[in-house]
Amino acid sequence: MIGAQDFRALFELSADSQYLLTTNGFIKEINQTAHERLGYSKAEMLGEHIGKFMLLDLAAITDGNPNKIEEHEFAICESTEVRKDGSVLSVEICSRALELNAQKVIFSAVRDISRRKKIECALRESEEKYRSLFEESFDGLFVTTPTGEITDINRKGILMFGYDSKDEMLRLDLEKDVYVYPPDRNKFLSMVHANGFAEYEVIVKKKSGEQITSWCSLTAVENKEGLITSYRGIIRDITEKKRSEDLIWQQANFDTLTGLPNRNMFRDCLNQEMQKSDREGFLLALLLIDLDQFKEVNDTLGHVVGDLLLQDAAYRIQACIRGSDTVARLGGDEFMVLLSGIYEAGHVERIAQKIVNKLTEPFQLGSEVAYVSASIGITLYPNDSADIDSLIKNADQAMYVAKGKGRNQFSYFTQSLQVMAQSRLRMINDLRGALNAKQFFLHFQPIVEMSTGLIHKAEALIRWRHPELGMISPADFIPLAEETGLIHEIGDWVFKETAKWAKFWGNIYLDENCQLSVNMSPVQFLHGGRTCENWVEFLADLGLSGNNMVVEITEGLLLNAESTVTDTLLNFRDAGLQVAIDDFGTGYSSLSYLNKFDIDYLKIDRSFVSNLEADANNMALSEAIIVMAHKLGLKVIAEGVETEGQRSLLSEFGCDYAQGYLFSKPVFPEEFEELLNSQVVLSPR
Ligand code: C2E
Ligand code: CA
Ligand code: CA
């Protein structure tokens, strides 16, 4: 049997603090736990009001009506105990009203719940933290049911979709109401299945109806049984990014002026069509179209009109082909057409002719009318070549053939063109080693003073003795040297070699008038005329006066206003080097700028001289050139004088010097020396 003593012990040892209170809250009795937990002695607490030890509103126990306490079996509330040392403890108070010895009392059990409180608090904090991360995310975040109904969405998401509140969105179905083209559900599910998430780009409809492109990533949330209970999604508006990517792509692949694909895009198309041709066995034709005389239109009517012409030309070319064919602008006035699905070669020819005809029609450009024509080079795939670069090169070569044949026509790439192209490549290769292998040598062609018939001058002309091909004309290899930049080294060699001969012959013939000329390519003036830089020094080291050397340049060079040209020419003048204009009469033939550059000689071109006797016009022009040149203080040299008739006419006009087969062909230095020797004997000075 448990006696009263035992109940007392249970009361004292209970883990909860136990209180017996009067109905107005004064302590009648407490257990050991109660005062020990608070740090008081029992005596200190008895008779005190409970409110001294607890932030307790008695109303919480009595529910606002102390008289009603009997009606309550239990009253449970939370409160805070205040210890003697001031520290606090969260507690839960469970109270009930009793009658003890015919007196109403309140019995309260007070339990320490601070551990539970701490956990609750931490949970609430972390929930708030994630909520605020969720809300403040830069991306739109949302949760949906497995079927796609939105159950939660953050501020950014609401903003992105253009809605006013979360509530409005909670009713929406992602796939039905928001996505414009929902991702294929099966594909989506298999993605989720494989990776646990799915990412896709999707067009999204805003509340206003406006559409934006967004990137969406959905993660599946599964329960213990592996069933998907919801999806968590991240969504980002990538409309701007897409737009600028599209723009960059557009700029990288299309020509801004005509809107046609550019070279880049054309290569892509060609590549694809080549694969298709391989599969399906049809031919492809590449037509490279170059507008003839476009430069003239641009120069005379201006770039704005030039641009209009190009746009119109693009339009006309497009009108000549099928929608499945491609037109591209490669740059400048060059267009490329790709004809696909060809089974019959005649088809290509008809289109090429149509384009040629269309482009010859007058161009009405604002108030101006312009005329151009077109030269077209055609090559076929796979017949002519199997790779893109060669195909484009083929078309280019064929186009030049068309131009060479007098423009306004088309020309096919042929095997012989290929052979030519190959031999050209070989020649370039061989040219690289020619200087070291000492395959170059010089010929000199005497220049005769017309009044005396004496030779003090000669033009140095380079020769190339190719080990297998024999002699190659400078007319054939100089353009290649120019193209490859080898002209710098070659020109340098010619100048220095010639200067040495000038020194030698000047010495032995005691002729301070001895003057040798070298030809200079316009290319040698590029890149700051780098090889000419040391020429002046070279002459000084040699002890040769600048006056003993002449450089022959072409008229076109003077039109080039670049400072490197002017600088180099000024350098020459300062060193006393003389300058001759070569081939005068074939180019712009304007005397006006000759003065600006301190030119010493004018060489009338051979084509002029050879027609001298037959053509009265030529005669008058030649005479006029000579008279005007003299007025400007220039001496005149006639080139290519072959007949006595030409010589006497030129002499009559007052021409100063003559050069040509009539006097001598270009000859080896030894032979030239013989010529000098013979005139020493004939006319000793
Ligand atoms: P060019 O400067 O006009 O040289 C004159 C060309 O006419 C030379 O041809 C010469 O042999 C030829 N010729 C001279 N008199 C007559 C004639 O009475 N009748 C005919 N039919 N032809 C005559 P070549 O030596 O074949 O040189 C061709 C061109 O190659 C030169 O034309 C020149 O532009 C260029 N060239 C030659 N040597 C050099 C050089 O060292 N450097 C550079 N950059 N070009 C050079
Ligand atoms: Ca010359
Ligand atoms: Ca010439």
XYZ file of C-alpha atoms and ligand atoms in Angstrom:
733
model
C 0.000 0.000 0.000
C 1.193 3.426 -0.743
C 0.819 5.668 2.243
C 0.550 9.460 2.579
C 4.285 9.537 3.199
C 4.915 7.996 -0.199
C 2.686 10.526 -1.918
C 4.644 13.281 -0.234
C 7.896 11.803 -1.582
C 6.434 11.534 -5.102
C 5.303 15.159 -4.808
C 8.759 16.285 -3.733
C 10.741 14.277 -6.315
C 8.577 14.985 -9.351
C 10.639 16.275 -12.356
C 8.074 19.084 -12.653
C 7.817 21.909 -10.157
C 4.612 21.534 -8.188
C 2.713 24.448 -6.681
C -0.339 24.750 -4.520
C -1.727 28.272 -4.862
C -4.533 30.258 -3.390
C -7.086 31.286 -5.980
C -5.461 34.707 -6.132
C -2.022 33.276 -6.721
C -0.207 33.139 -3.382
C 1.979 30.121 -2.791
C 0.679 27.736 -0.163
C 3.004 24.811 -0.851
C 5.772 23.849 -3.302
C 7.926 20.811 -3.921
C 11.715 20.534 -3.838
C 12.105 20.779 -7.602
C 10.261 24.108 -7.591
C 12.566 25.988 -5.270
C 15.777 24.219 -6.276
C 15.222 25.046 -9.947
C 14.716 28.682 -9.075
C 17.646 28.861 -6.619
C 15.502 29.875 -3.598
C 14.936 28.133 -0.276
C 11.458 26.829 0.364
C 10.934 29.384 3.111
C 11.775 32.232 0.770
C 8.979 31.193 -1.581
C 6.108 30.192 0.693
C 3.500 32.919 1.043
C 4.884 34.873 -1.915
C 2.800 35.575 -4.993
C 3.527 33.274 -7.914
C 4.029 36.361 -10.117
C 7.357 36.984 -8.360
C 8.833 33.817 -9.889
C 7.115 33.619 -13.194
C 6.099 36.052 -15.917
C 2.652 34.723 -15.367
C -0.616 36.300 -16.033
C -3.005 34.573 -13.740
C -5.679 35.181 -16.285
C -3.888 32.646 -18.465
C -4.631 30.058 -15.841
C -8.135 31.155 -15.071
C -8.963 32.130 -18.624
C -9.738 35.704 -17.542
C -12.257 34.805 -14.835
C -10.910 33.554 -11.471
C -14.466 32.597 -10.467
C -14.733 30.352 -13.423
C -11.731 28.301 -12.544
C -13.880 25.509 -11.157
C -15.365 25.064 -14.590
C -11.990 24.260 -16.009
C -10.566 20.921 -15.515
C -7.236 21.986 -16.894
C -5.599 25.189 -17.999
C -2.335 24.913 -19.919
C -0.188 27.888 -20.719
C 3.416 28.712 -21.507
C 5.435 31.090 -19.414
C 8.905 32.031 -18.302
C 10.431 31.301 -14.926
C 12.762 33.896 -13.439
C 15.486 32.447 -11.262
C 16.937 34.093 -8.193
C 20.092 34.921 -10.176
C 17.959 36.609 -12.856
C 18.310 33.898 -15.521
C 15.168 32.647 -17.235
C 13.686 29.332 -18.330
C 10.811 28.507 -20.662
C 8.120 26.527 -18.917
C 4.725 25.050 -19.537
C 2.221 25.382 -16.716
C -0.531 22.893 -16.349
C -3.057 23.987 -13.727
C -6.287 22.783 -12.297
C -8.643 23.958 -9.541
C -9.184 21.713 -6.563
C -10.965 21.773 -3.241
C -8.649 20.834 -0.447
C -10.050 20.778 3.065
C -13.114 22.710 1.833
C -10.876 25.406 0.499
C -10.501 26.315 -3.145
C -6.898 26.055 -4.324
C -5.046 25.887 -7.612
C -2.625 23.083 -8.276
C -0.007 23.827 -10.936
C 2.643 21.587 -12.405
C 5.409 23.616 -14.093
C 7.547 21.799 -16.677
C 10.885 22.950 -18.122
C 10.342 23.138 -21.863
C 13.419 25.208 -22.780
C 14.957 22.382 -24.870
C 11.808 21.975 -26.920
C 11.560 25.747 -27.320
C 15.111 25.954 -28.647
C 14.420 23.332 -31.307
C 11.182 25.020 -32.298
C 12.943 28.335 -32.572
C 15.749 26.909 -34.732
C 13.201 25.276 -36.999
C 11.291 28.509 -37.405
C 14.493 30.408 -38.134
C 15.651 28.035 -40.829
C 12.231 28.054 -42.391
C 12.321 31.842 -42.501
C 15.829 31.795 -43.914
C 14.829 29.520 -46.780
C 11.686 31.482 -47.353
C 13.658 34.700 -47.711
C 16.222 33.006 -49.963
C 13.301 31.767 -52.008
C 11.668 35.158 -52.152
C 14.799 37.165 -52.832
C 16.296 34.899 -55.500
C 17.310 36.621 -58.711
C 15.648 33.815 -60.650
C 12.006 32.949 -60.643
C 11.419 29.958 -58.328
C 8.269 27.909 -58.147
C 6.793 24.637 -57.038
C 4.177 22.702 -58.963
C 2.124 19.607 -58.445
C 3.137 16.571 -60.518
C 0.554 17.671 -63.072
C 1.912 21.197 -63.368
C -0.308 23.397 -61.186
C 1.639 26.102 -59.461
C 1.554 25.724 -55.682
C 4.180 28.295 -54.753
C 6.078 30.990 -56.590
C 8.454 33.712 -55.482
C 8.300 37.456 -56.108
C 10.687 37.342 -59.053
C 8.589 34.656 -60.695
C 5.389 36.659 -60.267
C 7.150 39.725 -61.686
C 8.578 37.775 -64.631
C 5.169 36.486 -65.627
C 3.694 39.944 -65.150
C 1.097 38.975 -62.514
C 0.078 41.104 -59.564
C 0.011 38.562 -56.771
C 0.925 35.050 -55.862
C -2.747 34.138 -55.392
C -3.431 34.924 -59.040
C -0.723 32.515 -60.071
C -1.605 29.703 -57.739
C -4.590 28.919 -59.852
C -2.535 28.554 -63.028
C -1.444 25.459 -64.850
C 2.154 25.851 -66.048
C 1.722 23.901 -69.241
C -1.718 25.116 -70.203
C -1.698 28.734 -69.108
C 1.941 29.800 -69.150
C 3.976 27.901 -71.706
C 3.340 28.827 -75.338
C 4.916 25.680 -76.727
C 5.012 23.289 -73.772
C 7.925 20.891 -73.949
C 7.014 17.455 -75.220
C 5.713 15.786 -72.077
C 7.259 12.389 -72.831
C 10.627 13.855 -73.632
C 10.402 15.925 -70.495
C 9.559 12.956 -68.316
C 12.332 10.813 -69.721
C 14.773 13.666 -69.061
C 13.585 13.862 -65.464
C 13.796 10.116 -65.206
C 17.364 10.026 -66.466
C 18.829 13.031 -64.649
C 16.412 13.803 -61.846
C 15.812 17.123 -63.538
C 14.969 18.611 -66.924
C 16.232 21.802 -68.569
C 14.668 23.422 -71.555
C 14.099 26.699 -73.321
C 10.483 27.661 -73.541
C 8.410 30.556 -74.793
C 6.314 31.870 -71.979
C 3.152 33.955 -72.151
C 2.939 36.815 -69.654
C -0.329 37.974 -68.121
C -0.388 40.788 -70.694
C -0.081 38.269 -73.506
C 3.487 39.382 -74.298
C 5.780 36.464 -75.009
C 9.245 36.041 -73.576
C 11.869 33.385 -74.035
C 12.856 31.709 -70.835
C 15.131 29.009 -69.658
C 13.566 26.584 -67.223
C 15.035 23.920 -65.005
C 12.734 21.526 -63.142
C 13.748 19.112 -60.408
C 11.499 16.273 -59.360
C 10.793 15.813 -55.652
C 10.072 12.184 -54.770
C 8.656 10.566 -51.693
C 10.069 7.471 -49.990
C 8.214 5.234 -52.402
C 9.893 6.969 -55.353
C 6.718 8.697 -56.511
C 7.028 12.270 -57.735
C 5.154 14.490 -55.311
C 6.058 17.864 -56.774
C 8.419 19.732 -59.090
C 10.663 22.575 -58.049
C 11.502 24.942 -60.841
C 13.933 27.718 -61.669
C 12.947 29.998 -64.495
C 14.946 32.842 -66.067
C 13.998 35.431 -68.659
C 16.587 35.056 -71.454
C 14.774 37.173 -74.048
C 17.468 39.885 -74.129
C 20.290 37.400 -74.149
C 18.650 35.536 -77.024
C 18.105 38.754 -78.898
C 21.754 39.795 -78.669
C 22.898 36.275 -79.506
C 20.651 36.365 -82.552
C 22.069 39.726 -83.538
C 25.635 38.492 -83.205
C 24.778 35.433 -85.238
C 23.086 37.606 -87.835
C 26.115 39.861 -88.067
C 28.501 36.934 -88.285
C 26.571 35.262 -91.059
C 24.837 37.906 -93.104
C 25.888 40.905 -95.111
C 24.331 44.024 -93.635
C 24.018 45.896 -96.908
C 22.128 43.312 -98.938
C 20.851 41.008 -96.203
C 22.374 38.100 -98.131
C 24.401 35.369 -96.448
C 28.056 36.320 -96.201
C 31.130 34.261 -96.991
C 30.926 32.513 -93.640
C 27.346 31.418 -94.068
C 27.959 30.534 -97.690
C 30.654 28.077 -96.711
C 28.219 26.439 -94.277
C 25.547 26.150 -96.966
C 28.057 24.809 -99.452
C 29.247 22.246 -96.960
C 25.703 21.014 -96.362
C 24.845 20.945 -100.046
C 28.023 19.005 -100.778
C 26.932 16.295 -98.351
C 23.485 16.230 -99.882
C 25.002 15.990 -103.343
C 27.127 13.036 -102.189
C 24.044 11.249 -100.892
C 21.710 12.002 -103.745
C 24.126 12.067 -106.647
C 23.342 15.437 -108.193
C 25.805 18.170 -109.157
C 26.403 21.519 -107.535
C 27.416 24.604 -109.481
C 29.260 27.541 -107.964
C 28.940 30.800 -109.853
C 31.261 33.600 -108.798
C 29.840 36.869 -110.078
C 31.992 39.969 -110.238
C 30.466 43.238 -111.389
C 32.482 44.917 -114.123
C 32.971 48.682 -113.857
C 31.475 48.791 -110.380
C 34.509 50.643 -109.092
C 33.877 53.388 -111.640
C 30.263 53.787 -110.476
C 31.419 53.984 -106.888
C 34.158 56.475 -107.686
C 32.079 58.761 -109.866
C 28.615 58.574 -108.275
C 29.684 57.980 -104.673
C 29.338 55.180 -102.174
C 25.674 55.790 -101.426
C 24.736 55.193 -105.059
C 27.237 52.323 -105.176
C 25.456 50.703 -102.229
C 22.099 51.088 -103.956
C 23.489 49.383 -107.004
C 24.769 46.460 -104.959
C 21.377 46.065 -103.298
C 19.638 46.118 -106.640
C 22.170 43.698 -108.104
C 21.592 41.317 -105.178
C 17.879 41.513 -105.841
C 18.308 40.839 -109.570
C 20.557 37.855 -108.992
C 18.057 36.384 -106.539
C 15.323 36.830 -109.111
C 17.269 34.597 -111.537
C 17.473 31.556 -109.279
C 15.148 29.212 -107.435
C 14.322 29.622 -103.770
C 16.293 26.495 -102.952
C 19.493 27.965 -104.414
C 21.738 30.269 -102.436
C 23.107 33.728 -103.211
C 25.775 35.206 -100.981
C 27.763 38.393 -101.055
C 31.418 37.630 -100.577
C 32.389 41.266 -100.211
C 32.848 44.293 -102.452
C 31.148 43.649 -105.773
C 31.527 39.869 -105.609
C 28.541 37.572 -105.314
C 28.456 33.808 -105.154
C 25.585 31.667 -106.323
C 25.203 28.047 -105.340
C 22.945 26.035 -107.623
C 21.914 22.761 -106.097
C 20.205 19.633 -107.386
C 21.643 19.869 -110.891
C 21.366 16.891 -113.227
C 21.864 18.697 -116.480
C 24.773 21.092 -117.162
C 22.741 23.151 -119.632
C 20.670 24.400 -116.720
C 23.713 26.150 -115.214
C 24.500 27.894 -118.452
C 20.953 29.208 -118.836
C 21.014 30.706 -115.353
C 24.488 32.210 -115.832
C 23.323 33.832 -119.063
C 20.174 35.090 -117.366
C 22.253 36.720 -114.627
C 24.631 38.300 -117.142
C 21.647 39.705 -119.062
C 19.871 40.962 -115.953
C 22.920 42.789 -114.685
C 23.577 44.556 -117.987
C 20.210 46.288 -117.821
C 20.523 49.907 -116.683
C 20.368 50.556 -112.939
C 18.057 53.404 -111.975
C 19.531 54.637 -108.699
C 17.621 57.632 -107.434
C 18.162 60.295 -110.057
C 21.175 58.531 -111.524
C 21.373 55.804 -114.113
C 24.372 53.496 -113.983
C 25.541 50.674 -116.211
C 27.605 47.713 -115.177
C 28.019 44.207 -116.481
C 29.043 40.955 -114.891
C 31.767 38.393 -115.335
C 30.944 34.962 -114.004
C 33.229 32.068 -113.207
C 31.614 28.634 -112.910
C 32.884 25.497 -111.275
C 31.137 22.193 -110.621
C 31.111 19.893 -107.643
C 32.265 17.146 -107.497
C 33.703 17.304 -111.041
C 36.274 20.075 -110.536
C 37.207 19.671 -106.914
C 36.099 18.016 -103.717
C 36.895 20.717 -101.195
C 35.421 24.094 -100.460
C 38.540 26.210 -100.732
C 39.543 24.809 -104.096
C 36.007 25.209 -105.404
C 35.971 28.887 -104.484
C 39.435 29.316 -105.954
C 38.314 27.546 -109.147
C 35.329 29.842 -109.534
C 37.624 32.798 -108.963
C 40.030 31.699 -111.673
C 37.229 31.048 -114.111
C 35.819 34.488 -113.329
C 39.167 36.077 -114.209
C 39.152 34.200 -117.492
C 35.707 35.668 -118.209
C 37.029 39.127 -117.386
C 40.074 38.532 -119.546
C 37.876 37.546 -122.480
C 36.326 41.005 -122.419
C 33.889 40.879 -119.510
C 30.113 40.557 -119.554
C 30.219 36.799 -119.967
C 30.673 33.572 -118.069
C 33.436 31.062 -118.200
C 33.824 27.517 -116.900
C 36.649 26.288 -114.769
C 38.620 23.815 -116.870
C 41.394 21.348 -116.499
C 43.844 23.682 -118.220
C 43.006 26.375 -115.693
C 43.843 23.859 -113.043
C 47.155 23.096 -114.687
C 47.827 26.822 -114.877
C 46.970 27.247 -111.228
C 49.275 24.404 -110.299
C 52.153 25.720 -112.332
C 51.599 29.094 -110.728
C 51.918 27.539 -107.310
C 55.046 25.747 -108.360
C 56.513 28.946 -109.743
C 55.859 30.762 -106.481
C 57.591 27.957 -104.668
C 60.606 28.031 -106.947
C 60.724 31.810 -106.792
C 61.357 31.625 -103.051
C 64.631 29.814 -103.579
C 65.727 31.601 -106.746
C 67.670 34.422 -105.119
C 69.771 32.118 -102.936
C 70.307 29.752 -105.833
C 71.631 32.695 -107.859
C 69.129 32.089 -110.647
C 68.574 35.813 -111.221
C 70.789 37.949 -113.394
C 70.577 41.326 -115.044
C 70.351 42.519 -118.599
C 70.974 46.093 -119.530
C 69.247 47.934 -122.311
C 71.065 51.048 -123.515
C 69.265 54.389 -123.512
C 70.558 56.588 -126.307
C 70.870 60.354 -126.176
C 69.037 61.438 -129.331
C 71.068 64.549 -130.051
C 74.434 62.749 -129.995
C 73.570 59.081 -130.428
C 75.680 58.354 -127.366
C 74.944 55.895 -124.555
C 75.339 57.086 -120.965
C 72.305 55.408 -119.610
C 70.820 51.962 -119.478
C 67.841 50.228 -117.872
C 68.495 47.178 -115.743
C 66.026 44.375 -116.507
C 65.912 41.269 -114.381
C 66.057 37.752 -115.835
C 65.275 34.437 -114.183
C 66.955 31.311 -115.400
C 64.789 28.507 -114.016
C 66.753 25.228 -113.718
C 64.025 23.246 -115.554
C 61.766 25.733 -117.257
C 64.555 27.857 -118.726
C 64.206 31.613 -119.053
C 61.120 33.082 -117.430
C 60.045 36.586 -118.403
C 59.801 39.211 -115.655
C 56.291 39.898 -116.950
C 55.444 36.374 -115.692
C 57.237 36.240 -112.375
C 57.235 39.858 -111.129
C 53.470 39.723 -110.400
C 54.041 36.576 -108.352
C 56.920 38.227 -106.511
C 54.625 41.162 -105.790
C 51.872 38.920 -104.539
C 54.145 37.014 -102.191
C 56.178 39.973 -100.978
C 59.344 38.422 -102.440
C 59.612 41.571 -104.538
C 61.206 43.326 -101.544
C 64.255 41.059 -101.574
C 64.389 40.788 -105.335
C 64.110 44.552 -105.818
C 66.810 45.075 -103.243
C 69.109 42.697 -105.082
C 68.422 44.427 -108.438
C 69.146 47.855 -107.002
C 72.397 46.887 -105.314
C 73.646 44.819 -108.230
C 72.890 47.667 -110.634
C 74.558 50.217 -108.351
C 77.741 48.118 -108.402
C 77.729 48.126 -112.218
C 77.069 51.879 -112.255
C 80.090 52.383 -110.045
C 82.230 50.065 -112.175
C 81.297 51.542 -115.541
C 81.400 55.115 -114.250
C 84.959 54.456 -113.115
C 86.330 52.749 -116.181
C 84.680 55.042 -118.692
C 85.351 58.118 -116.538
C 81.778 59.086 -117.156
C 80.135 60.922 -114.293
C 76.943 61.009 -116.402
C 76.765 57.218 -116.343
C 73.260 56.494 -115.131
C 71.540 53.152 -114.665
C 67.865 52.776 -113.950
C 65.998 50.082 -112.057
C 62.302 49.264 -112.069
C 60.481 49.540 -108.772
C 57.212 47.834 -108.097
C 54.551 49.803 -106.214
C 54.591 46.990 -103.667
C 58.113 48.011 -102.680
C 56.686 51.245 -101.344
C 54.338 49.442 -98.987
C 55.218 48.758 -95.355
C 57.231 51.947 -95.144
C 59.334 50.972 -98.167
C 61.362 48.810 -95.809
C 63.928 47.531 -98.308
C 64.699 50.926 -99.841
C 65.698 52.277 -96.453
C 69.337 51.241 -96.668
C 69.836 52.102 -100.354
C 71.132 55.611 -99.710
C 73.624 54.238 -97.230
C 74.603 51.539 -99.688
C 75.377 54.140 -102.362
C 77.424 56.157 -99.885
C 79.435 53.077 -98.877
C 80.004 52.377 -102.539
C 81.137 55.955 -103.106
C 78.527 56.382 -105.800
C 76.598 59.588 -106.257
C 72.800 59.343 -106.134
C 72.752 60.956 -109.571
C 74.068 57.783 -111.102
C 70.913 55.862 -110.264
C 67.341 56.245 -111.476
C 64.293 54.495 -110.097
C 61.479 53.859 -112.534
C 58.047 53.976 -110.982
C 54.571 53.846 -112.458
C 52.134 56.718 -112.615
C 49.578 54.977 -110.439
C 51.928 55.175 -107.500
C 51.759 58.973 -107.514
C 48.001 58.812 -107.105
C 48.540 56.905 -103.909
C 48.583 59.642 -101.311
C 49.972 57.398 -98.587
C 52.740 59.019 -96.655
C 55.083 56.053 -97.081
C 55.153 56.702 -100.824
C 55.828 60.388 -100.421
C 58.375 59.790 -97.677
C 60.309 57.268 -99.715
C 60.291 59.540 -102.773
C 61.474 62.479 -100.649
C 64.293 60.338 -99.267
C 65.378 59.509 -102.799
C 65.367 63.171 -103.764
C 67.435 64.129 -100.730
C 70.009 61.519 -101.719
C 70.070 62.857 -105.286
C 68.487 59.713 -106.740
C 66.551 60.390 -109.929
C 62.979 59.327 -110.544
C 61.442 58.307 -113.863
C 57.779 57.697 -114.644
C 57.594 54.417 -116.549
C 55.032 53.471 -119.183
C 53.689 57.028 -119.400
C 50.526 57.261 -121.470
C 49.018 53.943 -120.402
C 47.547 55.048 -117.103
C 46.076 58.290 -115.919
C 48.540 60.365 -117.939
C 48.014 63.450 -115.912
C 50.916 65.844 -115.929
C 49.570 67.905 -113.066
C 50.932 65.836 -110.195
C 54.317 65.156 -111.785
C 55.462 68.521 -110.479
C 54.525 67.735 -106.911
C 56.957 64.864 -106.719
C 60.092 66.207 -108.301
C 60.175 63.775 -111.206
C 63.169 63.804 -113.545
C 62.210 61.637 -116.507
C 59.111 60.664 -118.383
C 59.242 57.390 -120.306
C 56.695 57.382 -123.125
C 55.200 53.910 -123.340
C 56.040 51.572 -126.180
C 52.413 51.283 -127.269
C 52.474 54.985 -128.062
C 55.749 54.835 -129.887
C 54.854 51.818 -131.996
C 51.767 53.558 -133.377
C 53.567 56.784 -133.987
C 53.927 56.562 -137.735
C 50.489 55.141 -138.445
C 48.393 57.340 -136.244
C 48.361 61.118 -136.597
C 46.601 61.445 -133.271
C 49.365 59.602 -131.519
C 51.857 61.825 -133.205
C 50.229 64.990 -131.932
C 49.856 63.547 -128.454
C 53.461 62.430 -128.287
C 54.629 65.838 -129.363
C 52.365 67.516 -126.812
C 53.644 65.268 -124.031
C 57.223 66.099 -124.916
C 56.593 69.840 -125.036
C 54.687 69.834 -121.756
C 57.248 67.627 -120.026
C 59.961 70.067 -121.047
C 57.926 72.947 -119.683
C 57.776 71.099 -116.374
C 61.539 70.570 -116.490
C 61.394 66.837 -117.240
C 63.477 64.950 -119.764
C 61.661 62.519 -122.043
C 62.736 58.970 -122.895
C 60.866 57.133 -125.652
C 60.527 53.397 -125.021
C 60.367 50.597 -127.588
C 61.800 52.506 -130.519
C 62.084 49.901 -133.250
C 62.267 51.808 -136.507
C 64.248 54.587 -138.013
C 60.948 56.360 -138.791
C 60.007 56.419 -135.130
C 63.439 57.656 -134.191
C 63.414 60.569 -136.591
C 59.886 61.627 -135.636
C 60.745 61.574 -131.950
C 63.937 63.440 -132.623
C 61.931 66.027 -134.530
C 59.545 66.442 -131.562
C 62.523 67.164 -129.346
C 62.505 63.865 -127.421
C 65.672 63.656 -125.317
C 66.419 59.949 -125.154
C 65.355 56.751 -126.860
C 65.459 53.093 -125.917
C 64.506 50.145 -128.083
C 65.445 47.280 -130.338
C 66.532 49.794 -132.973
C 69.565 50.511 -130.816
C 69.886 47.325 -128.828
C 67.931 44.632 -127.100
C 68.562 44.194 -123.375
C 71.966 42.469 -123.191
C 74.360 40.849 -120.738
C 76.626 43.295 -118.854
C 79.632 42.135 -120.894
C 77.846 42.947 -124.140
C 76.722 46.295 -122.763
C 80.345 46.987 -121.895
C 81.298 46.233 -125.490
C 78.766 48.807 -126.624
C 80.321 51.362 -124.283
C 83.768 50.384 -125.519
C 82.817 50.811 -129.125
C 81.485 54.284 -128.590
C 84.669 55.282 -126.786
C 86.509 54.347 -129.970
C 83.919 55.911 -132.238
C 83.524 59.128 -130.358
C 86.356 59.704 -127.926
C 85.468 62.253 -125.315
P 59.423 47.892 -118.712
O 59.940 48.558 -117.474
O 58.476 48.684 -119.541
O 60.667 47.420 -119.509
C 60.770 47.509 -120.873
C 60.387 46.233 -121.509
O 60.237 46.445 -122.899
C 61.460 45.161 -121.322
O 60.823 43.912 -121.256
C 62.206 45.265 -122.652
O 62.879 44.072 -123.030
C 61.119 45.579 -123.617
N 61.612 46.337 -124.764
C 62.582 47.262 -124.824
N 62.703 47.760 -126.084
C 61.764 47.159 -126.835
C 61.387 47.259 -128.213
O 61.945 48.009 -129.009
N 60.362 46.473 -128.635
C 59.737 45.617 -127.791
N 58.734 44.862 -128.261
N 60.061 45.491 -126.467
C 61.080 46.269 -126.027
P 61.208 42.867 -120.179
O 62.618 42.868 -119.869
O 60.548 41.606 -120.577
O 60.479 43.449 -118.897
C 59.101 43.487 -118.800
C 58.670 44.265 -117.603
O 59.041 43.599 -116.420
C 59.336 45.610 -117.498
O 58.685 46.535 -118.308
C 59.167 45.902 -116.065
O 57.898 46.455 -115.810
C 59.262 44.552 -115.432
N 60.621 44.373 -114.870
C 61.764 44.003 -115.477
N 62.781 43.995 -114.591
C 62.269 44.371 -113.427
C 62.821 44.563 -112.114
O 64.023 44.407 -111.851
N 61.972 44.956 -111.124
C 60.659 45.176 -111.390
N 59.878 45.554 -110.387
N 60.106 45.018 -112.585
C 60.909 44.624 -113.604
Ca 61.044 50.267 -117.015
Ca 58.229 50.786 -119.673
